[in-house]
Amino acid sequence: MARSNHDEAEGHVPIAVPFNRPFIAGKELFYIAKAVTQGNIAGDGEFTRLCARWMEERFDVPHVLLTPSCTAALEMAAMLCDLGPGDEVIMPSFTFVSTANAVARLGARPVFVDVREDTLNLDESLVEAAVTDRTRAVFPVHYAGVSCAMDPILEIARRRGLRVVEDAAQGVDASYRGRALGSIGDLGAFSFHETKNFICGEGGALCINDPSLLERAEILRDKGTNRRQFFRGQVDKYTWVDIGSSYVPSEICSAFLYAQLEMTPVINASRRSKFEEYLTRLAPLEAAGRLRLPRTPEDCRSNHHLFYILLPDEATRDALATHLRGRGVLAVFHYVPLHTSPMGRTFGYQDGDLPVTEDVSRRLLRLPLFHEMTVEEQDRVVDQIEGYFRQCRQRPAA
Ligand SMILES: *Cc1c(COP(=O)(O)O)cnc(C)c1O
């Protein structure tokens, strides 16, 4: 898969501009110290509650449950959809493995649908044709913090009786027609992994938009016990009532996260300005047919989670990545389409099944974009991209 920041030993040129750099936004270390001195660093203490309340208010979600990762939140969501063997779930193939794992680990079948050429999101016009009498849910993924066309997807889901679970790992604090991503489907999953917009190392959250799912969600999250009800005095002892797991994050992570959430306006502004700087400075190369820049539909407000470019072909993409790496800039790509992965093939998929997904995954390159990226670092990325295309100016444009 994509190369990480950890492969510095591979190249001879030191990495001057990493792909991502985790950051302290404000009071992270102070809040961690506070959690420790208050004597509670296990789960569901003050900071976990503060983070959940903050997100419930800002995103207009009835209930937010913090989890140790988005992967965990997606696993809970799949269980809450009551998925099992024989069931089918519609999702893109152009996504991170966790979207499909959540479904496959319950014995259900991921049904991969192609993406739109503009946003690289699930193509809503292909969803209806993928529905069968075994379909139980749709898992749209908001790629790069730009929303899927949720209204058409919700309309199909309502008509066909399907659950909708948003993989909003990349979509925290982005919106669609005024609604926060994660708040639109029955359930929504966020990630606070160190590569996302708001971070705590490893972390996530599950948005429960259908309140009828809350009680079971709390039980699954707490090892399959009714401990939450016990703490609220609703039952007089707590015990094993369902098949759950350990989906409660540590207060240490929540304390870190709360400090990040408090700095949302600052983090948003910094990502937006870097994203727009790339758009402006790479526009001449797009006009010359050298690459394609990201698109954001009118009804979507992006959180500028990532900046990608699409090159004319795989050879150019690989050559540009190598050129950048040789000059200290780490640009990476993703995703190996899930339907052509070794696991994907076990569901009967093969090359050629999803042409747009296969095409963009060969041509896409992600540029460094992180909160503390300096003007000099971004200059270097842009200069080196321009340098690459100057060097091959003799060759015909795409
Ligand atoms: C990052 C990501 C995940 C997984 O998030 P974790 O918090 O690392 O488990 C899932 N889906 C998508 C689309 C992602 O980008």
Short mmCIF file of C-alpha atoms and ligand atoms in Angstrom, two decimals:
data_model
loop_
_atom_site.label_atom_id
_atom_site.label_comp_id
_atom_site.label_asym_id
_atom_site.label_seq_id
_atom_site.Cartn_x
_atom_site.Cartn_y
_atom_site.Cartn_z
CA MET A 1 0.00 0.00 0.00
CA ALA A 2 1.00 3.63 0.31
CA ARG A 3 4.40 4.40 1.71
CA SER A 4 4.52 5.88 5.17
CA ASN A 5 6.79 8.31 6.94
CA HIS A 6 8.73 5.38 8.30
CA ASP A 7 10.62 4.32 5.21
CA GLU A 8 13.36 6.93 5.41
CA ALA A 9 15.94 4.16 5.43
CA GLU A 10 14.86 3.16 1.93
CA GLY A 11 15.87 6.36 0.17
CA HIS A 12 19.27 8.01 0.26
CA VAL A 13 17.89 11.54 0.27
CA PRO A 14 16.66 12.60 3.71
CA ILE A 15 12.99 13.52 3.86
CA ALA A 16 12.71 17.31 4.02
CA VAL A 17 8.95 17.43 3.64
CA PRO A 18 7.18 14.48 5.27
CA PHE A 19 3.76 13.38 4.08
CA ASN A 20 2.26 14.11 7.49
CA ARG A 21 3.48 15.40 10.84
CA PRO A 22 1.44 14.98 14.05
CA PHE A 23 1.02 18.20 15.99
CA ILE A 24 0.09 19.79 19.31
CA ALA A 25 -2.65 22.38 18.71
CA GLY A 26 -3.13 23.77 22.22
CA LYS A 27 -3.65 22.26 25.66
CA GLU A 28 -3.11 18.56 24.84
CA LEU A 29 -0.33 17.93 27.38
CA PHE A 30 -2.03 20.01 30.05
CA TYR A 31 -5.27 18.03 29.69
CA ILE A 32 -3.42 14.71 29.80
CA ALA A 33 -1.73 15.80 33.02
CA LYS A 34 -5.13 16.83 34.35
CA ALA A 35 -6.64 13.43 33.55
CA VAL A 36 -3.79 11.69 35.34
CA THR A 37 -3.86 13.89 38.43
CA GLN A 38 -7.65 13.57 38.63
CA GLY A 39 -7.02 9.83 38.95
CA ASN A 40 -8.88 8.56 35.90
CA ILE A 41 -7.16 7.47 32.72
CA ALA A 42 -9.38 4.51 31.80
CA GLY A 43 -12.47 5.17 29.69
CA ASP A 44 -15.58 7.33 29.82
CA GLY A 45 -14.28 9.97 32.21
CA GLU A 46 -14.49 13.75 31.98
CA PHE A 47 -12.59 14.19 28.70
CA THR A 48 -14.38 11.40 26.85
CA ARG A 49 -17.67 13.07 27.87
CA LEU A 50 -16.43 16.53 26.90
CA CYS A 51 -15.40 15.34 23.44
CA ALA A 52 -18.72 13.55 22.89
CA ARG A 53 -20.80 16.57 24.01
CA TRP A 54 -18.69 18.89 21.84
CA MET A 55 -19.31 16.78 18.75
CA GLU A 56 -23.02 16.26 19.53
CA GLU A 57 -23.51 20.03 19.64
CA ARG A 58 -21.33 21.03 16.74
CA PHE A 59 -22.47 18.27 14.38
CA ASP A 60 -26.09 18.12 15.61
CA VAL A 61 -25.87 14.40 16.39
CA PRO A 62 -28.16 12.91 19.10
CA HIS A 63 -25.43 10.66 20.56
CA VAL A 64 -21.70 10.40 19.95
CA LEU A 65 -19.75 7.50 21.44
CA LEU A 66 -15.96 7.79 21.39
CA THR A 67 -14.10 4.67 20.27
CA PRO A 68 -10.43 3.63 20.06
CA SER A 69 -10.48 4.02 16.25
CA CYS A 70 -12.72 4.54 13.26
CA THR A 71 -12.17 0.86 12.52
CA ALA A 72 -13.79 0.07 15.89
CA ALA A 73 -16.67 2.48 15.17
CA LEU A 74 -17.28 0.80 11.80
CA GLU A 75 -17.23 -2.64 13.44
CA MET A 76 -19.84 -1.46 15.95
CA ALA A 77 -21.90 0.03 13.11
CA ALA A 78 -21.85 -3.26 11.20
CA MET A 79 -22.98 -5.12 14.33
CA LEU A 80 -25.75 -2.57 14.92
CA CYS A 81 -26.96 -3.23 11.37
CA ASP A 82 -27.27 -6.89 12.44
CA LEU A 83 -25.18 -8.07 9.53
CA GLY A 84 -24.50 -11.76 9.12
CA PRO A 85 -23.73 -14.44 6.54
CA GLY A 86 -25.65 -13.98 3.31
CA ASP A 87 -26.14 -10.23 3.81
CA GLU A 88 -24.74 -7.72 1.33
CA VAL A 89 -23.44 -4.20 1.90
CA ILE A 90 -22.88 -1.69 -0.89
CA MET A 91 -19.66 0.34 -0.61
CA PRO A 92 -16.88 1.75 -2.76
CA SER A 93 -13.81 -0.32 -3.54
CA PHE A 94 -11.79 2.89 -3.51
CA THR A 95 -11.48 3.11 0.28
CA PHE A 96 -9.44 2.02 3.27
CA VAL A 97 -9.72 -1.66 4.26
CA SER A 98 -11.64 -0.94 7.47
CA THR A 99 -14.85 -0.12 5.58
CA ALA A 100 -14.97 -3.63 4.11
CA ASN A 101 -13.44 -5.46 7.09
CA ALA A 102 -16.27 -4.32 9.35
CA VAL A 103 -18.73 -6.11 7.08
CA ALA A 104 -16.66 -9.13 6.07
CA ARG A 105 -15.73 -10.10 9.62
CA LEU A 106 -19.42 -10.74 10.32
CA GLY A 107 -19.62 -13.06 7.34
CA ALA A 108 -21.47 -10.50 5.21
CA ARG A 109 -20.42 -9.66 1.68
CA PRO A 110 -19.07 -6.27 0.58
CA VAL A 111 -20.59 -5.36 -2.79
CA PHE A 112 -18.20 -2.96 -4.43
CA VAL A 113 -19.56 -0.15 -6.59
CA ASP A 114 -17.53 2.21 -8.76
CA VAL A 115 -16.79 5.86 -7.90
CA ARG A 116 -17.54 9.17 -9.62
CA GLU A 117 -14.74 10.64 -11.71
CA ASP A 118 -15.06 14.09 -10.14
CA THR A 119 -15.07 13.43 -6.37
CA LEU A 120 -13.88 9.78 -6.37
CA ASN A 121 -16.87 9.10 -4.11
CA LEU A 122 -19.38 6.25 -4.42
CA ASP A 123 -21.27 6.81 -7.69
CA GLU A 124 -24.85 7.24 -6.50
CA SER A 125 -26.16 6.51 -10.00
CA LEU A 126 -24.84 2.93 -9.72
CA VAL A 127 -26.21 2.14 -6.26
CA GLU A 128 -29.75 1.11 -7.15
CA ALA A 129 -28.58 -1.47 -9.70
CA ALA A 130 -26.39 -3.09 -7.02
CA VAL A 131 -29.30 -3.62 -4.61
CA THR A 132 -30.57 -7.22 -4.31
CA ASP A 133 -32.96 -8.84 -1.85
CA ARG A 134 -29.90 -9.63 0.30
CA THR A 135 -28.74 -6.00 0.54
CA ARG A 136 -28.94 -4.68 4.10
CA ALA A 137 -26.94 -1.47 4.08
CA VAL A 138 -24.97 1.13 2.14
CA PHE A 139 -21.63 2.36 3.51
CA PRO A 140 -20.76 5.59 1.66
CA VAL A 141 -17.21 6.89 2.24
CA HIS A 142 -16.61 10.66 2.16
CA TYR A 143 -13.29 10.68 0.36
CA ALA A 144 -10.88 13.53 1.16
CA GLY A 145 -13.50 15.25 3.32
CA VAL A 146 -15.85 15.87 0.38
CA SER A 147 -19.33 14.45 0.84
CA CYS A 148 -20.95 11.73 -1.23
CA ALA A 149 -24.26 12.73 -2.85
CA MET A 150 -26.13 11.78 0.31
CA ASP A 151 -29.68 12.80 -0.65
CA PRO A 152 -29.93 10.41 -3.62
CA ILE A 153 -28.26 7.65 -1.54
CA LEU A 154 -30.68 8.22 1.37
CA GLU A 155 -33.63 8.19 -1.02
CA ILE A 156 -32.66 4.78 -2.44
CA ALA A 157 -31.94 3.43 1.05
CA ARG A 158 -35.34 4.55 2.40
CA ARG A 159 -37.19 3.09 -0.54
CA ARG A 160 -35.35 -0.23 -0.36
CA GLY A 161 -35.25 -0.48 3.46
CA LEU A 162 -31.46 -0.24 3.82
CA ARG A 163 -29.37 1.12 6.67
CA VAL A 164 -26.90 3.90 5.83
CA VAL A 165 -23.54 4.02 7.61
CA GLU A 166 -21.27 6.93 6.70
CA ASP A 167 -17.56 6.22 6.77
CA ALA A 168 -16.72 9.81 7.71
CA ALA A 169 -13.19 8.96 8.84
CA GLN A 170 -11.90 11.75 6.59
CA GLY A 171 -14.99 13.94 6.91
CA VAL A 172 -14.87 15.34 10.45
CA ASP A 173 -16.30 18.89 10.45
CA ALA A 174 -17.13 18.86 6.73
CA SER A 175 -20.73 19.17 5.56
CA TYR A 176 -23.28 18.39 2.83
CA ARG A 177 -26.16 20.81 2.20
CA GLY A 178 -25.64 22.24 5.67
CA ARG A 179 -25.56 18.87 7.47
CA ALA A 180 -22.36 17.66 9.14
CA LEU A 181 -20.85 14.51 7.66
CA GLY A 182 -21.46 11.62 10.06
CA SER A 183 -24.84 13.07 11.09
CA ILE A 184 -26.70 12.15 7.90
CA GLY A 185 -27.00 8.33 7.81
CA ASP A 186 -28.31 6.06 10.58
CA LEU A 187 -24.74 5.87 11.87
CA GLY A 188 -21.50 7.70 11.09
CA ALA A 189 -17.88 6.86 11.92
CA PHE A 190 -15.06 9.36 12.54
CA SER A 191 -11.29 8.84 12.79
CA PHE A 192 -8.79 10.74 14.93
CA HIS A 193 -5.78 8.78 13.70
CA GLU A 194 -2.63 10.88 13.52
CA THR A 195 -3.00 11.32 9.76
CA LYS A 196 -6.50 12.85 9.98
CA ASN A 197 -7.53 16.49 10.58
CA PHE A 198 -8.10 16.23 14.34
CA ILE A 199 -5.88 13.71 16.03
CA CYS A 200 -5.19 11.84 19.23
CA GLY A 201 -2.80 9.15 17.99
CA GLU A 202 -5.41 6.47 17.48
CA GLY A 203 -9.05 7.32 18.04
CA GLY A 204 -12.52 7.43 16.60
CA ALA A 205 -16.18 8.03 17.28
CA LEU A 206 -19.54 6.59 16.33
CA CYS A 207 -22.41 8.98 15.65
CA ILE A 208 -25.75 7.41 16.57
CA ASN A 209 -28.31 9.30 14.52
CA ASP A 210 -31.06 6.71 14.96
CA PRO A 211 -31.69 6.86 18.72
CA SER A 212 -33.20 3.35 18.71
CA LEU A 213 -29.65 2.02 18.20
CA LEU A 214 -28.17 3.76 21.25
CA GLU A 215 -28.90 1.22 23.96
CA ARG A 216 -27.34 -1.68 22.06
CA ALA A 217 -24.42 0.50 20.94
CA GLU A 218 -23.55 1.25 24.57
CA ILE A 219 -23.68 -2.46 25.39
CA LEU A 220 -21.52 -3.56 22.43
CA ARG A 221 -18.99 -0.86 23.30
CA ASP A 222 -18.71 -1.99 26.92
CA LYS A 223 -17.73 -5.65 26.39
CA GLY A 224 -21.31 -6.75 25.84
CA THR A 225 -22.36 -5.68 29.33
CA ASN A 226 -25.10 -3.35 30.53
CA ARG A 227 -22.63 -1.41 32.67
CA ARG A 228 -23.75 1.98 31.31
CA GLN A 229 -27.33 1.26 32.41
CA PHE A 230 -26.01 0.15 35.80
CA PHE A 231 -24.12 3.44 36.28
CA ARG A 232 -27.28 5.35 35.43
CA GLY A 233 -29.23 3.32 38.00
CA GLN A 234 -31.44 1.73 35.35
CA VAL A 235 -30.52 -1.82 36.39
CA ASP A 236 -29.37 -3.00 39.85
CA LYS A 237 -26.41 -5.11 38.68
CA TYR A 238 -24.41 -5.27 35.53
CA THR A 239 -23.81 -8.41 33.55
CA TRP A 240 -23.10 -9.98 30.17
CA VAL A 241 -26.08 -9.34 27.86
CA ASP A 242 -24.72 -9.33 24.26
CA ILE A 243 -21.61 -10.11 22.21
CA GLY A 244 -19.54 -6.96 22.53
CA SER A 245 -15.94 -5.91 22.71
CA SER A 246 -13.69 -3.25 24.22
CA TYR A 247 -14.58 -0.16 22.22
CA VAL A 248 -13.98 2.52 24.89
CA PRO A 249 -10.91 4.74 24.39
CA SER A 250 -8.54 5.78 27.17
CA GLU A 251 -9.03 9.17 28.83
CA ILE A 252 -5.44 9.95 27.81
CA CYS A 253 -6.47 9.90 24.16
CA SER A 254 -9.70 11.78 24.84
CA ALA A 255 -7.81 14.48 26.77
CA PHE A 256 -5.49 14.94 23.78
CA LEU A 257 -8.46 15.00 21.42
CA TYR A 258 -10.43 17.57 23.39
CA ALA A 259 -7.55 20.03 23.08
CA GLN A 260 -7.59 19.48 19.31
CA LEU A 261 -11.35 19.94 19.03
CA GLU A 262 -11.08 23.24 20.90
CA MET A 263 -8.72 24.42 18.16
CA THR A 264 -11.01 23.46 15.29
CA PRO A 265 -11.22 26.95 13.75
CA VAL A 266 -7.43 27.27 13.71
CA ILE A 267 -6.86 23.79 12.28
CA ASN A 268 -9.57 24.31 9.63
CA ALA A 269 -8.17 27.67 8.54
CA SER A 270 -4.64 26.34 8.26
CA ARG A 271 -5.67 23.34 6.16
CA ARG A 272 -7.89 25.47 3.94
CA SER A 273 -5.18 27.98 3.17
CA LYS A 274 -2.69 25.25 2.26
CA PHE A 275 -5.26 23.47 0.11
CA GLU A 276 -6.10 26.70 -1.72
CA GLU A 277 -2.44 27.51 -2.16
CA TYR A 278 -1.94 24.18 -3.94
CA LEU A 279 -5.04 24.81 -6.09
CA THR A 280 -3.82 28.25 -7.13
CA ARG A 281 -0.23 27.33 -7.77
CA LEU A 282 -0.95 24.09 -9.64
CA ALA A 283 -3.73 25.61 -11.78
CA PRO A 284 -1.35 26.45 -14.66
CA LEU A 285 -0.26 22.79 -14.83
CA GLU A 286 -3.90 21.73 -14.94
CA ALA A 287 -4.57 24.27 -17.70
CA ALA A 288 -1.64 22.81 -19.63
CA GLY A 289 -3.18 19.31 -19.36
CA ARG A 290 -0.40 17.98 -17.13
CA LEU A 291 -2.56 16.99 -14.18
CA ARG A 292 -6.05 17.22 -12.75
CA LEU A 293 -6.88 18.98 -9.48
CA PRO A 294 -9.50 17.95 -6.90
CA ARG A 295 -13.15 18.99 -7.37
CA THR A 296 -15.57 20.06 -4.66
CA PRO A 297 -19.27 20.12 -5.66
CA GLU A 298 -21.25 23.29 -4.81
CA ASP A 299 -23.32 21.61 -2.12
CA CYS A 300 -20.28 20.27 -0.21
CA ARG A 301 -18.14 22.10 2.32
CA SER A 302 -14.82 20.28 2.47
CA ASN A 303 -12.59 20.02 5.54
CA HIS A 304 -9.60 19.90 3.18
CA HIS A 305 -8.53 16.57 4.55
CA LEU A 306 -6.19 15.70 1.73
CA PHE A 307 -4.84 17.14 -1.48
CA TYR A 308 -4.47 14.80 -4.42
CA ILE A 309 -3.55 15.26 -8.05
CA LEU A 310 -4.45 12.95 -10.91
CA LEU A 311 -1.70 12.40 -13.47
CA PRO A 312 -2.37 11.36 -17.07
CA ASP A 313 -1.13 7.80 -16.52
CA GLU A 314 0.52 5.47 -14.05
CA ALA A 315 4.02 5.91 -15.49
CA THR A 316 3.86 9.68 -14.98
CA ARG A 317 2.47 9.27 -11.48
CA ASP A 318 5.26 6.87 -10.50
CA ALA A 319 7.95 8.99 -12.15
CA LEU A 320 6.72 12.14 -10.39
CA ALA A 321 6.60 10.35 -7.01
CA THR A 322 10.17 9.13 -7.55
CA HIS A 323 11.28 12.61 -8.66
CA LEU A 324 9.81 14.14 -5.50
CA ARG A 325 11.25 11.47 -3.23
CA GLY A 326 14.67 12.07 -4.77
CA ARG A 327 14.32 15.72 -3.74
CA GLY A 328 13.19 15.07 -0.19
CA VAL A 329 9.43 15.32 -0.72
CA LEU A 330 7.30 12.38 0.35
CA ALA A 331 4.16 12.10 -1.80
CA VAL A 332 2.19 8.87 -1.47
CA PHE A 333 -0.65 7.11 -3.17
CA HIS A 334 -3.62 4.90 -2.31
CA TYR A 335 -5.81 2.87 -2.52
CA VAL A 336 -5.08 -0.56 -3.91
CA PRO A 337 -8.73 -1.12 -4.94
CA LEU A 338 -10.31 -3.50 -2.47
CA HIS A 339 -12.01 -5.53 -5.19
CA THR A 340 -8.66 -6.47 -6.79
CA SER A 341 -6.90 -7.13 -3.45
CA PRO A 342 -6.31 -10.77 -2.44
CA MET A 343 -9.29 -10.59 -0.05
CA GLY A 344 -11.48 -8.77 -2.59
CA ARG A 345 -10.90 -11.50 -5.14
CA THR A 346 -12.23 -14.10 -2.70
CA PHE A 347 -15.61 -12.36 -3.18
CA GLY A 348 -15.41 -13.08 -6.90
CA TYR A 349 -14.09 -9.77 -8.18
CA GLN A 350 -11.47 -9.37 -10.90
CA ASP A 351 -9.54 -6.71 -12.82
CA GLY A 352 -11.78 -4.63 -15.02
CA ASP A 353 -14.90 -4.86 -12.81
CA LEU A 354 -14.69 -1.23 -11.63
CA PRO A 355 -12.99 0.80 -14.37
CA VAL A 356 -13.03 4.26 -12.74
CA THR A 357 -11.67 2.93 -9.43
CA GLU A 358 -8.90 1.01 -11.17
CA ASP A 359 -8.02 3.96 -13.35
CA VAL A 360 -7.82 6.63 -10.63
CA SER A 361 -5.95 4.39 -8.22
CA ARG A 362 -3.16 4.15 -10.81
CA ARG A 363 -3.03 7.89 -11.50
CA LEU A 364 -3.52 9.46 -8.08
CA LEU A 365 -0.80 11.08 -5.99
CA ARG A 366 -1.33 12.71 -2.59
CA LEU A 367 0.76 15.73 -1.69
CA PRO A 368 1.95 16.60 1.82
CA LEU A 369 -0.74 18.58 3.65
CA PHE A 370 -0.66 18.95 7.43
CA HIS A 371 -1.45 21.58 10.04
CA GLU A 372 2.11 22.71 10.67
CA MET A 373 3.39 22.54 7.10
CA THR A 374 5.44 25.68 6.57
CA VAL A 375 5.39 28.04 3.60
CA GLU A 376 8.91 26.83 2.76
CA GLU A 377 7.84 23.21 2.84
CA GLN A 378 4.87 23.84 0.56
CA ASP A 379 7.03 25.95 -1.79
CA ARG A 380 9.41 23.05 -2.07
CA VAL A 381 6.63 20.63 -3.00
CA VAL A 382 5.23 22.95 -5.68
CA ASP A 383 8.69 23.89 -7.02
CA GLN A 384 9.63 20.24 -7.39
CA ILE A 385 6.37 19.40 -9.19
CA GLU A 386 6.94 22.32 -11.57
CA GLY A 387 10.54 21.20 -11.99
CA TYR A 388 9.42 17.70 -12.94
CA PHE A 389 7.13 18.97 -15.69
CA ARG A 390 9.72 21.49 -16.97
CA GLN A 391 12.18 18.66 -17.28
CA CYS A 392 9.79 16.64 -19.46
CA ARG A 393 8.39 19.62 -21.40
CA GLN A 394 9.59 18.04 -24.62
CA ARG A 395 7.11 15.21 -24.21
CA PRO A 396 3.54 15.82 -25.42
CA ALA A 397 0.96 16.92 -22.87
CA ALA A 398 -1.83 14.53 -21.87
C1 LIG B 1 -8.45 6.43 8.23
C2 LIG B 1 -9.63 5.73 7.68
C3 LIG B 1 -10.26 4.67 8.36
C4 LIG B 1 -9.68 4.03 9.59
O1 LIG B 1 -9.53 4.90 10.65
P1 LIG B 1 -8.77 4.39 11.98
O2 LIG B 1 -9.15 5.42 12.99
O3 LIG B 1 -7.31 4.36 11.66
O4 LIG B 1 -9.31 3.04 12.31
C5 LIG B 1 -11.41 4.12 7.83
N1 LIG B 1 -11.93 4.58 6.68
C6 LIG B 1 -11.35 5.57 5.98
C7 LIG B 1 -11.99 6.05 4.72
C8 LIG B 1 -10.18 6.17 6.45
O5 LIG B 1 -9.60 7.15 5.75
#
